[in-house]
Coordinates of C-alpha atoms and ligand atoms in Angstrom, one line a residue:
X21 CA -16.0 -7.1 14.5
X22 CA -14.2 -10.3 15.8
X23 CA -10.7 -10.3 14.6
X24 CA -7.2 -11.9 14.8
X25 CA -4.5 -9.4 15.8
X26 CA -1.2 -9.7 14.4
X27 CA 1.7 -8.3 16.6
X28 CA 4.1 -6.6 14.4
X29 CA 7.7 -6.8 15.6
X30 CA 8.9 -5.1 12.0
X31 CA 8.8 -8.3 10.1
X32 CA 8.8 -7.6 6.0
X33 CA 6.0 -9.4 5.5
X34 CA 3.8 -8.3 8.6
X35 CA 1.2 -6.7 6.1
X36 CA 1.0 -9.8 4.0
X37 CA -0.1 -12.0 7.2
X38 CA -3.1 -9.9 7.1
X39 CA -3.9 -9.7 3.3
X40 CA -4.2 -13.7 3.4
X41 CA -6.3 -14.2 6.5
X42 CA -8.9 -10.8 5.0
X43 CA -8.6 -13.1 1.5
X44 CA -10.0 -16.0 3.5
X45 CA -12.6 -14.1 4.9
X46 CA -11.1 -13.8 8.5
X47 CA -10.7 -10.1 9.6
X48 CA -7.3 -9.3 11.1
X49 CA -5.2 -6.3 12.4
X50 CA -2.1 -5.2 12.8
X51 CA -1.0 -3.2 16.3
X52 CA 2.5 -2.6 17.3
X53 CA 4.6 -5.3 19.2
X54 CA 4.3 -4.3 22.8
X55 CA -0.2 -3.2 22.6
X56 CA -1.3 -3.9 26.1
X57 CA -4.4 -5.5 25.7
X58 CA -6.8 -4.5 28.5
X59 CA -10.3 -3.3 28.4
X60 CA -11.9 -2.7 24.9
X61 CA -9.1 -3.8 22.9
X62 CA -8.6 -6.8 23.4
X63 CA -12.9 -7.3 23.8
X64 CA -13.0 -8.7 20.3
X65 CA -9.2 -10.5 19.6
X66 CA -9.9 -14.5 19.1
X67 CA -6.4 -15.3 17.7
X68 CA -3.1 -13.6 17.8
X69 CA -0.1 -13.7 15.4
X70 CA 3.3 -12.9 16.3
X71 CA 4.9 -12.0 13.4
X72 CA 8.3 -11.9 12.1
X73 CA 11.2 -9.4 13.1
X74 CA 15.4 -8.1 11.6
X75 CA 15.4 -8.9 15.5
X76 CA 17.3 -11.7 17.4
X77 CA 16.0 -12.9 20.4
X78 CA 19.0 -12.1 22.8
X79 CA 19.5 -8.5 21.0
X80 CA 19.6 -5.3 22.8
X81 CA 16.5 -3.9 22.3
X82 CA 14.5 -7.2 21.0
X83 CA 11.0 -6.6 21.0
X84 CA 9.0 -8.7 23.4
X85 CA 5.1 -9.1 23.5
X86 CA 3.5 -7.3 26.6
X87 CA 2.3 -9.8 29.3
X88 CA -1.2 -8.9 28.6
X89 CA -1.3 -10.1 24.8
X90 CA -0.3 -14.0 25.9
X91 CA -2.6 -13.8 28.7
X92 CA -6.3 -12.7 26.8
X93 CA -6.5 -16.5 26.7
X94 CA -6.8 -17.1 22.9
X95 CA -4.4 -19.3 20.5
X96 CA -1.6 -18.0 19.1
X97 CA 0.9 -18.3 16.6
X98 CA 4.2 -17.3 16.1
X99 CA 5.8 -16.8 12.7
X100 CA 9.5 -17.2 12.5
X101 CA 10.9 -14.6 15.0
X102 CA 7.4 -14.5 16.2
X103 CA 7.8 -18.3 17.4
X104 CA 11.5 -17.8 18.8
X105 CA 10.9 -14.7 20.9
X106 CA 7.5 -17.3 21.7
X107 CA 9.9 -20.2 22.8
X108 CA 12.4 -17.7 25.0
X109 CA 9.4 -16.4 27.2
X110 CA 8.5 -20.2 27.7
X111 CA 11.9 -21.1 28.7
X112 CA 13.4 -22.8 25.9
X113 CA 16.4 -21.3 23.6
X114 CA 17.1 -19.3 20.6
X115 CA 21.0 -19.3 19.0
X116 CA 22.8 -17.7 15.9
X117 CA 23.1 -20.7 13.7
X118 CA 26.1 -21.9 11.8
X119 CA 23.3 -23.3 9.3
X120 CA 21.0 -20.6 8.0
X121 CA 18.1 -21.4 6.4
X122 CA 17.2 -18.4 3.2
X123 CA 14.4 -19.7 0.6
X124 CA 12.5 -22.2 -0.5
X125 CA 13.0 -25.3 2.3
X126 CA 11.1 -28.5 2.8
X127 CA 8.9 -28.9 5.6
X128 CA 8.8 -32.7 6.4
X129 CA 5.7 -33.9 9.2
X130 CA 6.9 -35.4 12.7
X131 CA 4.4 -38.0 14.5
X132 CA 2.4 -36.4 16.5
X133 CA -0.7 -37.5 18.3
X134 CA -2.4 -33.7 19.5
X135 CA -5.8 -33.2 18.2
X136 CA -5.6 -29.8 18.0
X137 CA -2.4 -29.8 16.0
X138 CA -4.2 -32.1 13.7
X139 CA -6.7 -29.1 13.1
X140 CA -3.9 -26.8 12.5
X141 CA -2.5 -29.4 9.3
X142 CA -5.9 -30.2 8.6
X143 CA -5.6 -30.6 4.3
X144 CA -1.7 -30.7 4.9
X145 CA 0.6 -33.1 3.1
X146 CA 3.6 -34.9 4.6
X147 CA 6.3 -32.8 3.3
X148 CA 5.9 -29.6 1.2
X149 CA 8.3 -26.4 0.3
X150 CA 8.0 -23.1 2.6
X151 CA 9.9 -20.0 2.2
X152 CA 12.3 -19.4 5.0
X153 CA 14.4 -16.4 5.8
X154 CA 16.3 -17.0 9.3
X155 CA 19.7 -16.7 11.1
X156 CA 18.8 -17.7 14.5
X157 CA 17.1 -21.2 15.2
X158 CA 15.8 -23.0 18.2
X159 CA 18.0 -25.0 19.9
X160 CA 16.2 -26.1 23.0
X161 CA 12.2 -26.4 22.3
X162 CA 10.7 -24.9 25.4
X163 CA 9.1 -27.3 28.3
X164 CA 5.4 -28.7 27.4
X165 CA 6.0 -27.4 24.0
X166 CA 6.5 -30.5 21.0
X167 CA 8.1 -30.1 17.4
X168 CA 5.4 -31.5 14.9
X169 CA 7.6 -30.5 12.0
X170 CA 11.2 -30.2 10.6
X171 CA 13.2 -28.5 8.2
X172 CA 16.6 -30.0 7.1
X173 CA 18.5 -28.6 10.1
X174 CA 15.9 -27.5 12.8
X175 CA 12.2 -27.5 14.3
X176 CA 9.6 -25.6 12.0
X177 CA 6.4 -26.1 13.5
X178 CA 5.8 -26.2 16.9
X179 CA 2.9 -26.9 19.4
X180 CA 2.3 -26.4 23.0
X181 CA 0.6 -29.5 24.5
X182 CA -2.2 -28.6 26.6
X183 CA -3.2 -25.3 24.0
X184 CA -3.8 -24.3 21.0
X185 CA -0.2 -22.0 20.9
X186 CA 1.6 -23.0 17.8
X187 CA 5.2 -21.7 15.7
X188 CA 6.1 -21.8 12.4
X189 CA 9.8 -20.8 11.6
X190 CA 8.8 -20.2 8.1
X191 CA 6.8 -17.4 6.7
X192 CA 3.4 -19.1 5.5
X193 CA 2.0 -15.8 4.3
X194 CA 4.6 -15.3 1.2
X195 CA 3.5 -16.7 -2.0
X196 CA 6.3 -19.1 -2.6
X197 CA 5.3 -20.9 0.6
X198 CA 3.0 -23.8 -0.4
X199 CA -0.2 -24.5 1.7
X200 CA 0.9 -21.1 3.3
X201 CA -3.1 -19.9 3.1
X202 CA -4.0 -23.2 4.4
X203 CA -2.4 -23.1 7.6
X204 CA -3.2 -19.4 8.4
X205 CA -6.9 -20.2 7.7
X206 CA -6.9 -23.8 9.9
X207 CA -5.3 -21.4 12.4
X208 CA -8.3 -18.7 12.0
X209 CA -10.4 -21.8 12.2
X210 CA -8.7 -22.9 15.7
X211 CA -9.6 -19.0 17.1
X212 CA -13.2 -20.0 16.4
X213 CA -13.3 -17.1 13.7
X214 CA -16.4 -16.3 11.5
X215 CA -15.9 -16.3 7.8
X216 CA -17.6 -12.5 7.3
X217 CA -15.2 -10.5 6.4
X218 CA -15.8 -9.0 2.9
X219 CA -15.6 -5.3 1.5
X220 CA -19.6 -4.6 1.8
X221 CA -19.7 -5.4 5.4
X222 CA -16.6 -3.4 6.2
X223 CA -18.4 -0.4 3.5
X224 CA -21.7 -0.6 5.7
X225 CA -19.9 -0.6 9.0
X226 CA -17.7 2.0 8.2
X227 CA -20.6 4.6 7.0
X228 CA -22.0 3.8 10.7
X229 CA -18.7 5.0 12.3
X230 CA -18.7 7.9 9.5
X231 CA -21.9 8.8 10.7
X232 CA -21.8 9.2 14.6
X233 CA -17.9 10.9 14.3
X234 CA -19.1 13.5 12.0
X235 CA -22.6 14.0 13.8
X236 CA -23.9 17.1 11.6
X237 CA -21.1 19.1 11.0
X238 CA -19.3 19.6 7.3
X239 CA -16.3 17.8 6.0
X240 CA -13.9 18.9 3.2
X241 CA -12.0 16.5 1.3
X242 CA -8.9 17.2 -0.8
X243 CA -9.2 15.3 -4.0
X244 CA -6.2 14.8 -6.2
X245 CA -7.3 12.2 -8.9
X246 CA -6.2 9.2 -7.9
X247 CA -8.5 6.1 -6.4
X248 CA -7.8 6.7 -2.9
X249 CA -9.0 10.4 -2.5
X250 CA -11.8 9.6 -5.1
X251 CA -12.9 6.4 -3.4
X252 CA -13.0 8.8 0.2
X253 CA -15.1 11.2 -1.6
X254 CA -17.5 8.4 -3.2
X255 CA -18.1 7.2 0.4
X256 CA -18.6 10.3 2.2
X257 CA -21.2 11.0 -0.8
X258 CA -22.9 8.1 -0.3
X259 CA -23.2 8.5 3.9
X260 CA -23.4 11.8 4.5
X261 CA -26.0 14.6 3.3
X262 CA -23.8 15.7 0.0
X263 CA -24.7 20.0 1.0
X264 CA -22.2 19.0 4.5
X265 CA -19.0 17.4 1.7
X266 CA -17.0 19.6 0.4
X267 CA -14.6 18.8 -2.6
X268 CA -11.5 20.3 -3.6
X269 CA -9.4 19.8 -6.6
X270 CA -6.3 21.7 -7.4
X271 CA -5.2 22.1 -10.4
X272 CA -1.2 22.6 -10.9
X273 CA -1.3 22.2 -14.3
X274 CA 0.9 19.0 -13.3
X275 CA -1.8 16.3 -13.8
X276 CA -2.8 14.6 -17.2
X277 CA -4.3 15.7 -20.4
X278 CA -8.5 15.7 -19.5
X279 CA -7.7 15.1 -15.9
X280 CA -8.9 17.9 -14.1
X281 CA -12.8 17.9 -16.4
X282 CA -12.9 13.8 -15.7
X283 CA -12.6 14.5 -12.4
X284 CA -15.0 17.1 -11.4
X285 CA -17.4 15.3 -14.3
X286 CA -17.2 12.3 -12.1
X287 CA -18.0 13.9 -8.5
X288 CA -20.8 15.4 -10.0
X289 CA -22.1 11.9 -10.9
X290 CA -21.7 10.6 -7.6
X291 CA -23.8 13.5 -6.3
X292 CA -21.6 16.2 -5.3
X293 CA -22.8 19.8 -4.8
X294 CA -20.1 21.5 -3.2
X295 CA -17.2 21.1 -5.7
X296 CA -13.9 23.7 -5.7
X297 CA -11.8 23.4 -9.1
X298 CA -9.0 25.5 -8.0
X299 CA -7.4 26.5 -11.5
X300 CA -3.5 27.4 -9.8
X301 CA -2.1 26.3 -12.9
X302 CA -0.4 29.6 -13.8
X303 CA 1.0 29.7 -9.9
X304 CA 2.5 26.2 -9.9
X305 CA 4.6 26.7 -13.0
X306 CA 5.5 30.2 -11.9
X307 CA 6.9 29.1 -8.3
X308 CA 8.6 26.9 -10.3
X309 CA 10.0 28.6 -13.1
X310 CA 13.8 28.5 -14.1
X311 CA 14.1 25.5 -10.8
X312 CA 16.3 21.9 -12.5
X313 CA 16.8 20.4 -9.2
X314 CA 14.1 17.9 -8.6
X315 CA 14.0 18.2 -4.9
X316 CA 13.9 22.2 -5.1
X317 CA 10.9 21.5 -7.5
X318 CA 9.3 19.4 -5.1
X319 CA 9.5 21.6 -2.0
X320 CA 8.0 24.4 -4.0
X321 CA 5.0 22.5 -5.4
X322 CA 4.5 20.9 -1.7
X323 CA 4.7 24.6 -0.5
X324 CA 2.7 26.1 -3.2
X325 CA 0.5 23.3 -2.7
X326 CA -0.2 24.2 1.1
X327 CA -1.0 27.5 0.6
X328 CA -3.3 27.1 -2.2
X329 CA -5.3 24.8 -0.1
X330 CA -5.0 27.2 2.6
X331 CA -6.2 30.2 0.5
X332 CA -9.2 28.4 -0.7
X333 CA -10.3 26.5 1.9
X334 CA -10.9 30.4 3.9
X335 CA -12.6 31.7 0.8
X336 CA -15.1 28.6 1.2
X337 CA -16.7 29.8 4.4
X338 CA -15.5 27.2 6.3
X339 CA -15.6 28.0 10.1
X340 CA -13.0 25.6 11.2
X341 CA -14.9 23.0 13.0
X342 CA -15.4 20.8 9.6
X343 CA -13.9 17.7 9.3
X344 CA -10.9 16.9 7.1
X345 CA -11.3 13.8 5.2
X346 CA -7.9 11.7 4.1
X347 CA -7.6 8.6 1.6
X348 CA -5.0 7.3 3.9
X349 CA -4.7 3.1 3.2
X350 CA -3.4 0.4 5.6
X351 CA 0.2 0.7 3.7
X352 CA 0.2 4.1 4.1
X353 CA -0.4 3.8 8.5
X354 CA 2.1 0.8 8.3
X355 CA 4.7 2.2 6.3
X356 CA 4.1 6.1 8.3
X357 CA 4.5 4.1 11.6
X358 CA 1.1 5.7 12.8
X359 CA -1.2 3.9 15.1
X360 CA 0.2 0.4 13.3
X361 CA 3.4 -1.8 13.2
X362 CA 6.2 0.5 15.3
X363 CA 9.2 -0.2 12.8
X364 CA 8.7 2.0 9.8
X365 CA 10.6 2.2 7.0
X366 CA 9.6 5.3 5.2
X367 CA 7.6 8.4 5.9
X368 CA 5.1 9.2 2.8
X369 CA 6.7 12.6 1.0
X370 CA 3.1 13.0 -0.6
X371 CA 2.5 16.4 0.2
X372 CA -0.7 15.9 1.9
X373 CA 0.6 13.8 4.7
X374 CA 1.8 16.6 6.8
X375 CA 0.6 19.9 5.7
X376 CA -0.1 22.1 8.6
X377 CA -4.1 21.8 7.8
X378 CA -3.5 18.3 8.3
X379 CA -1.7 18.6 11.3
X380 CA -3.7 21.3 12.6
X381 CA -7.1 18.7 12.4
X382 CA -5.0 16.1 13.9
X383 CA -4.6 17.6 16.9
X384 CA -8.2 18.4 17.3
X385 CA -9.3 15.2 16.3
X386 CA -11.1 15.9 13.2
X387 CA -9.6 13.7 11.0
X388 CA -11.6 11.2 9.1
X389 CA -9.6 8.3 7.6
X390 CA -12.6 5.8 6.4
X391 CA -10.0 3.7 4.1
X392 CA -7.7 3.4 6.8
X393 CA -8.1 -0.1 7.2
X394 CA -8.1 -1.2 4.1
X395 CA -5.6 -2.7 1.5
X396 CA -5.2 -0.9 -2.3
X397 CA -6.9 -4.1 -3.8
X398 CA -10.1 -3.9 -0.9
X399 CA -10.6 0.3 -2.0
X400 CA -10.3 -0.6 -5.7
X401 CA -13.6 -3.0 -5.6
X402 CA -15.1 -0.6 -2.8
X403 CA -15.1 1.8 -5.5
X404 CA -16.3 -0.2 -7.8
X405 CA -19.4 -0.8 -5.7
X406 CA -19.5 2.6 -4.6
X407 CA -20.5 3.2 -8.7
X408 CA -17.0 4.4 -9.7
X409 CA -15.7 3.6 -13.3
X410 CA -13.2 1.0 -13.3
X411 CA -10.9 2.8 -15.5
X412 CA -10.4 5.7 -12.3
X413 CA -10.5 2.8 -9.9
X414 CA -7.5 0.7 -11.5
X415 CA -5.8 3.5 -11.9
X416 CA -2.1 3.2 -11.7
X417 CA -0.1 5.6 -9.1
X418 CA 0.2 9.1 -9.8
X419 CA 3.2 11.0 -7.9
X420 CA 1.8 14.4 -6.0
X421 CA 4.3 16.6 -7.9
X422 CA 2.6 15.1 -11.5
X423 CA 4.0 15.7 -14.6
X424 CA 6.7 18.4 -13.0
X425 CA 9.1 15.1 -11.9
X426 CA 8.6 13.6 -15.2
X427 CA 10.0 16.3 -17.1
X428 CA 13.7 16.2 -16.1
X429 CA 15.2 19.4 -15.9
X430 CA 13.6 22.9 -16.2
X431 CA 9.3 22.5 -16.7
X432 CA 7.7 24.9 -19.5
X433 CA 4.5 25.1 -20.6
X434 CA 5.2 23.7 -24.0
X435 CA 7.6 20.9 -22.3
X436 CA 4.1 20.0 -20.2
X437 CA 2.1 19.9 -23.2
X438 CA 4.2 18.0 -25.1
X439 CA 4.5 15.5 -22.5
X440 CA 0.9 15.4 -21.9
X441 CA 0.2 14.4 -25.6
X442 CA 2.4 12.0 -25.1
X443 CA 1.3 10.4 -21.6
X444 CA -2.4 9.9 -23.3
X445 CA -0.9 8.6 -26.2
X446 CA 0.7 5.7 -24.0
X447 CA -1.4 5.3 -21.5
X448 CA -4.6 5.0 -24.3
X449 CA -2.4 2.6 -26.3
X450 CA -1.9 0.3 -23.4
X451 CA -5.1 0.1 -22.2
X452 CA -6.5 -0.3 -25.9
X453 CA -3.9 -3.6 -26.0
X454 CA -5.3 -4.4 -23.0
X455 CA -1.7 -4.4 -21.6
X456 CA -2.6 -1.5 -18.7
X457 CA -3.7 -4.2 -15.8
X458 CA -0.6 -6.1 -16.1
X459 CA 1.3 -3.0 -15.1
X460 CA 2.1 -1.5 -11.6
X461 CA 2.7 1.9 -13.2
X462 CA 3.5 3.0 -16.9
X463 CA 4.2 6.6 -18.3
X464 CA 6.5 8.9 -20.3
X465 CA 9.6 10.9 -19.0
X466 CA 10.6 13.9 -21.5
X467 CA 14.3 14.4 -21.3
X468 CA 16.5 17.4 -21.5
X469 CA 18.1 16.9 -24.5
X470 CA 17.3 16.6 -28.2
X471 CA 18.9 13.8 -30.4
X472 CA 19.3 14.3 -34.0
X473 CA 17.2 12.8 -36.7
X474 CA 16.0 12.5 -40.7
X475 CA 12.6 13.9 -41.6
X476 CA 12.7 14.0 -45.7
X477 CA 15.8 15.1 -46.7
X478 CA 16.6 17.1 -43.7
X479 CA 18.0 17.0 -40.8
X480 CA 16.8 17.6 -37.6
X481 CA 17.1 18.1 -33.2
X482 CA 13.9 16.8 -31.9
X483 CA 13.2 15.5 -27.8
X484 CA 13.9 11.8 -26.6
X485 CA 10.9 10.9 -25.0
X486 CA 11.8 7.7 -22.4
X487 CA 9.3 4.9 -21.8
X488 CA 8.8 3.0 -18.4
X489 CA 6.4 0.7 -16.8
X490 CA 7.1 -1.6 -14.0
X491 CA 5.6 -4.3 -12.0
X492 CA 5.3 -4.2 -8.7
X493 CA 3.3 -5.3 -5.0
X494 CA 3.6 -1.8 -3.3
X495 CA 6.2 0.1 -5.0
X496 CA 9.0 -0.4 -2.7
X497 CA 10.4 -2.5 -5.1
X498 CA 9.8 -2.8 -8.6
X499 CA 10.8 -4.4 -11.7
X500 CA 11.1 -3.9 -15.3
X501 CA 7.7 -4.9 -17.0
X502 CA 8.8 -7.6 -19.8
X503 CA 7.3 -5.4 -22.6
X504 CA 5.9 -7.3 -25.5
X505 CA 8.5 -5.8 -28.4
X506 CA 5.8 -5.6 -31.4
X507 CA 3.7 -3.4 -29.3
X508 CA 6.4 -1.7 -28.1
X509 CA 7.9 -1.0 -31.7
X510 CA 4.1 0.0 -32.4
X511 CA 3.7 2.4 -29.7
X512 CA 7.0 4.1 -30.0
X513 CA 6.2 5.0 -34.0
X514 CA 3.3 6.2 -33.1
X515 CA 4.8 8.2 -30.5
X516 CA 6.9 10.2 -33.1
X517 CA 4.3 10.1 -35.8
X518 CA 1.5 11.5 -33.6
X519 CA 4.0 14.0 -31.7
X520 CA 6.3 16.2 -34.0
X521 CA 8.1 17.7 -31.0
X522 CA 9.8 13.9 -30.4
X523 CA 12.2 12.6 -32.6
X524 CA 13.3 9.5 -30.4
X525 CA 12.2 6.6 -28.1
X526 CA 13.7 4.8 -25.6
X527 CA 12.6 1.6 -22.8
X528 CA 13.9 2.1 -19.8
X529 CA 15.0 -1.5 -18.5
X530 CA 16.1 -0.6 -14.8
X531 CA 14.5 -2.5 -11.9
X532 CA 13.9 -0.8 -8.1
X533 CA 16.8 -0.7 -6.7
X534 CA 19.6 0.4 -7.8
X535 CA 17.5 3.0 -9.9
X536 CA 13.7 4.3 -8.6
X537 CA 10.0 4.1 -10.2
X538 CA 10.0 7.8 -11.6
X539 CA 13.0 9.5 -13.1
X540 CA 13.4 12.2 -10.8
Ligands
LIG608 P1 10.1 6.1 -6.5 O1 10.3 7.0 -7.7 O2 10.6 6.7 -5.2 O3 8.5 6.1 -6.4 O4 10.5 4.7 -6.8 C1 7.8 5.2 -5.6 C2 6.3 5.6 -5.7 O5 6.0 6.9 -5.2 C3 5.6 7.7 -6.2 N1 6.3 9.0 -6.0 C4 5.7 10.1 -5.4 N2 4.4 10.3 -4.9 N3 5.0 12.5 -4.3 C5 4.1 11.5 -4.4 O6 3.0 11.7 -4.0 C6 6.3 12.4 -4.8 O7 7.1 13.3 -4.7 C7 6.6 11.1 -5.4 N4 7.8 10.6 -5.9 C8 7.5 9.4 -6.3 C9 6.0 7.1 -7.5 O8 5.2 7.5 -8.6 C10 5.8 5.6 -7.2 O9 4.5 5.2 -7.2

């Protein structure tokens, strides 16, 4: 598939660049800063993006572009450090700036009299606001290069004379840039790009690489619940003969009331034969009996979790040679530092990531990973046409531990049915007020103590039972979902009506950072 390539030299916003161009219609990647683009690789590239970086220019250890890249012969662009590092290799220079531009700016237009630049503003104004986030500026524009825009203080687009090589030192690809789509898609315009990009031509193409990696062996997929491992499973269904796709569920007795039946009820609706409902609930909760600290919790579910799998997936008959099959997203390859973008910032703790089955298949190169190029917002409506109900496919985020990090402290069986009541309660409440889309991720949190309260005449200790839900773009961040207070004040009586065991509610109002999504 043609594509623009976006060089990531650890920008923030290196993902976003390619979300906009995909929402145009333009297919782009992301591959680390220094990809040497010879033979196949660079076969389909028609534009390249050099994207932002926490980098200066003259820094020790300042990524640089590998010859190769600015030699394929196609435009390019380079966004904020993307344009400096541009300038430096074409023999102009970058400084530390007394005047630093952070925010929104105005972009004001410069004469210019290059036809190709005037493709590049094609639909542009004279002056709008960009969002700018730089120390370092340009202080000498390289030779045959021309500024065709300026901010207050210094050049903000920039064009090379003779080609279609162009800078901006603003980031056109966050939301409070204006015209910011515009440009990138003029630019995907200049690269000669065809407007085909869409989730059913990536579904169909996808099934045909599907298809010739996994010839006619089996493959087993590990399904949790959530959209991404579901939307795998509906896929592999859908290309592959369903006797050769195996399904596996494990049930910790972590996950939510219904969960485990909703699940395996809709596998069999997509055409599963080969389904495993592993019922470990009694094991989970016993591996972690008498355990308060939440990361001693988590290492024995992960653990318990591994061996489970491992258990099962002998008692299935599998030889070895099947393939393994992992929901893994674009955020998840970016953010992991694997085969995209070289500066990560997190490694996944899901404990899927790096189980030894999963490394074990790695090595041998049977790992399927059809999402893997995909954004959360592209699987949801792949899902959707893949015949999945929308209320699994807009699903909010689940953490792999379940309901064990949401009940602070010690977990007991009648702690995790209590809290289940309560999660359905919510959860059904806000997506009866039709207030569930608007979230990132809502649920309940049962705390340790017990807070006293009147029933009749008496009185009496009951559980506080905390509320959260968040907005949010990937969870890095997140903050406090401005909850309408009459439904709020309706949910939380019904909490305590419906649920004898809880005698209190409370909101939490903290935003990501200083405190995190879940509670533990
Ligand atoms: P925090 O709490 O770190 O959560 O702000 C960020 C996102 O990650 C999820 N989360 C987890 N997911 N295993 C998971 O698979 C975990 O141990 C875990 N802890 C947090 C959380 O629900 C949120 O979406």
């Amino acid at each position: 598939m043609e594509k623009i390539v976006i060089l990531d030299f650890g920008g923030q916003t290196t993902q976003l660049i390619g979300r906009r161009l995909r929402e145009g219609g333009y297919y782009a990647e992301i591959l680390p800063h220094d990809t040497l683009f010879d033979g196949s690789i660079s076969r389909d590239v028609r534009g390249l993006i050099l994207s932002g970086s926490p980098y200066s220019v003259y820094e020790e250890g300042a990524p640089r572009p590998h010859a190769s890249a600015l030699e394929m012969g196609v435009p390019v662009l380079g966004i904020c450090y993307g344009i400096q590092v541009l300038n430096y290799l074409q023999g102009g220079r970058v400084e530390a700036s007394s005047f630093r531009e952070y925010g929104r700016m105005e972009v004001q237009l410069q004469e210019y009299d290059l036809a190709h630049v005037q493709k590049l503003l094609n639909g542009l104004p004279k002056n709008w606001m960009s969002w700018m986030s730089h120390g370092d500026s340009i202080v000498q524009v390289a030779p045959g290069w021309r500024v065709v825009g300026r901010s207050l203080e210094h050049p903000a687009i920039l064009a090379r004379e003779d080609r279609p090589w162009y800078g901006f030192q603003f980031h056109p690809e966050v939301s409070h840039s204006e015209h910011g789509n515009r440009l990138l898609w003029n630019f995907a315009e200049i690269c000669g790009m065809p407007r085909e990009w869409n989730v059913e031509t990536f579904q169909r193409l996808e099934q045909d690489r599907v298809l010739e990696k996994v010839g006619d062996r089996r493959v087993l997929i590990l399904i949790s619940g959530g959209v991404d491992s579901s939307v795998a499973a509906a896929l592999l269904l859908k290309t592959l003969p369903p006797d050769r796709v195996y399904l596996m569920y494990i049930d910790t007795g972590f996950m939510r009331l219904g969960e485990t039946e909703e699940v395996a009820r809709q596998l069999k609706r997509l055409g599963a034969r080969n389904i495993t409902v592993v019922d470990a609930r009694r094991r989970f909760l016993q591996a972690i009996q008498g355990v308060s600290d939440p990361e001693e919790k988590r290492r024995r579910i992960g653990d318990t979790f591994i061996r489970v799998q491992e258990e099962e997936t002998r008692r299935l008959g599998l030889d070895g040679s099947e393939l393994l099959v992992q929901g893994t997203l674009y955020t998840d390859l970016i953010e992991s530092g694997r085969g995209v973008g070289k500066k990560a910032h997190t490694i996944k703790t899901h404990h899927n990531v790096s189980s030894p089955l999963v490394l074990e298949k790695r090595e041998k190169g049977l790992i399927v990973e059809p999402l893997a190029l995909l954004y959360k917002d592209e699987v949801r409506q792949m899902g959707r046409n893949l015949g999945l109900p929308d209320d699994l496919v807009d699903r909010h985020p689940f953490p792999g531990p379940g309901l064990a990090v949401r009940i602070l402290g010690e977990v007991t069986e009648q702690k995790l049915d209590i809290l289940r009541r309560a999660d359905a309660l919510f959860i059904g409440e806000l997506r009866r007020r039709r207030l569930y889309a608007q979230i990132w991720q809502a649920f309940a949190v049962l705390l340790p103590v017990q807070s006293v309260g009147v029933t009749g005449d008496s009185r009496q200790y009951k559980y506080v039972l905390a509320l959260r839900a968040v907005t949010s773009q990937d969870g890095m961040s997140a903050d406090v979902y401005p909850f309408p207070i009459a439904d709020l004040l309706e949910i939380s009586t019904l909490l305590v009506n419906s649920i004898p065991e809880i005698g209190r509610v409370v909101y939490d109002v903290s935003s990501k950072p200083p405190a995190t999504i879940e509670w533990e």
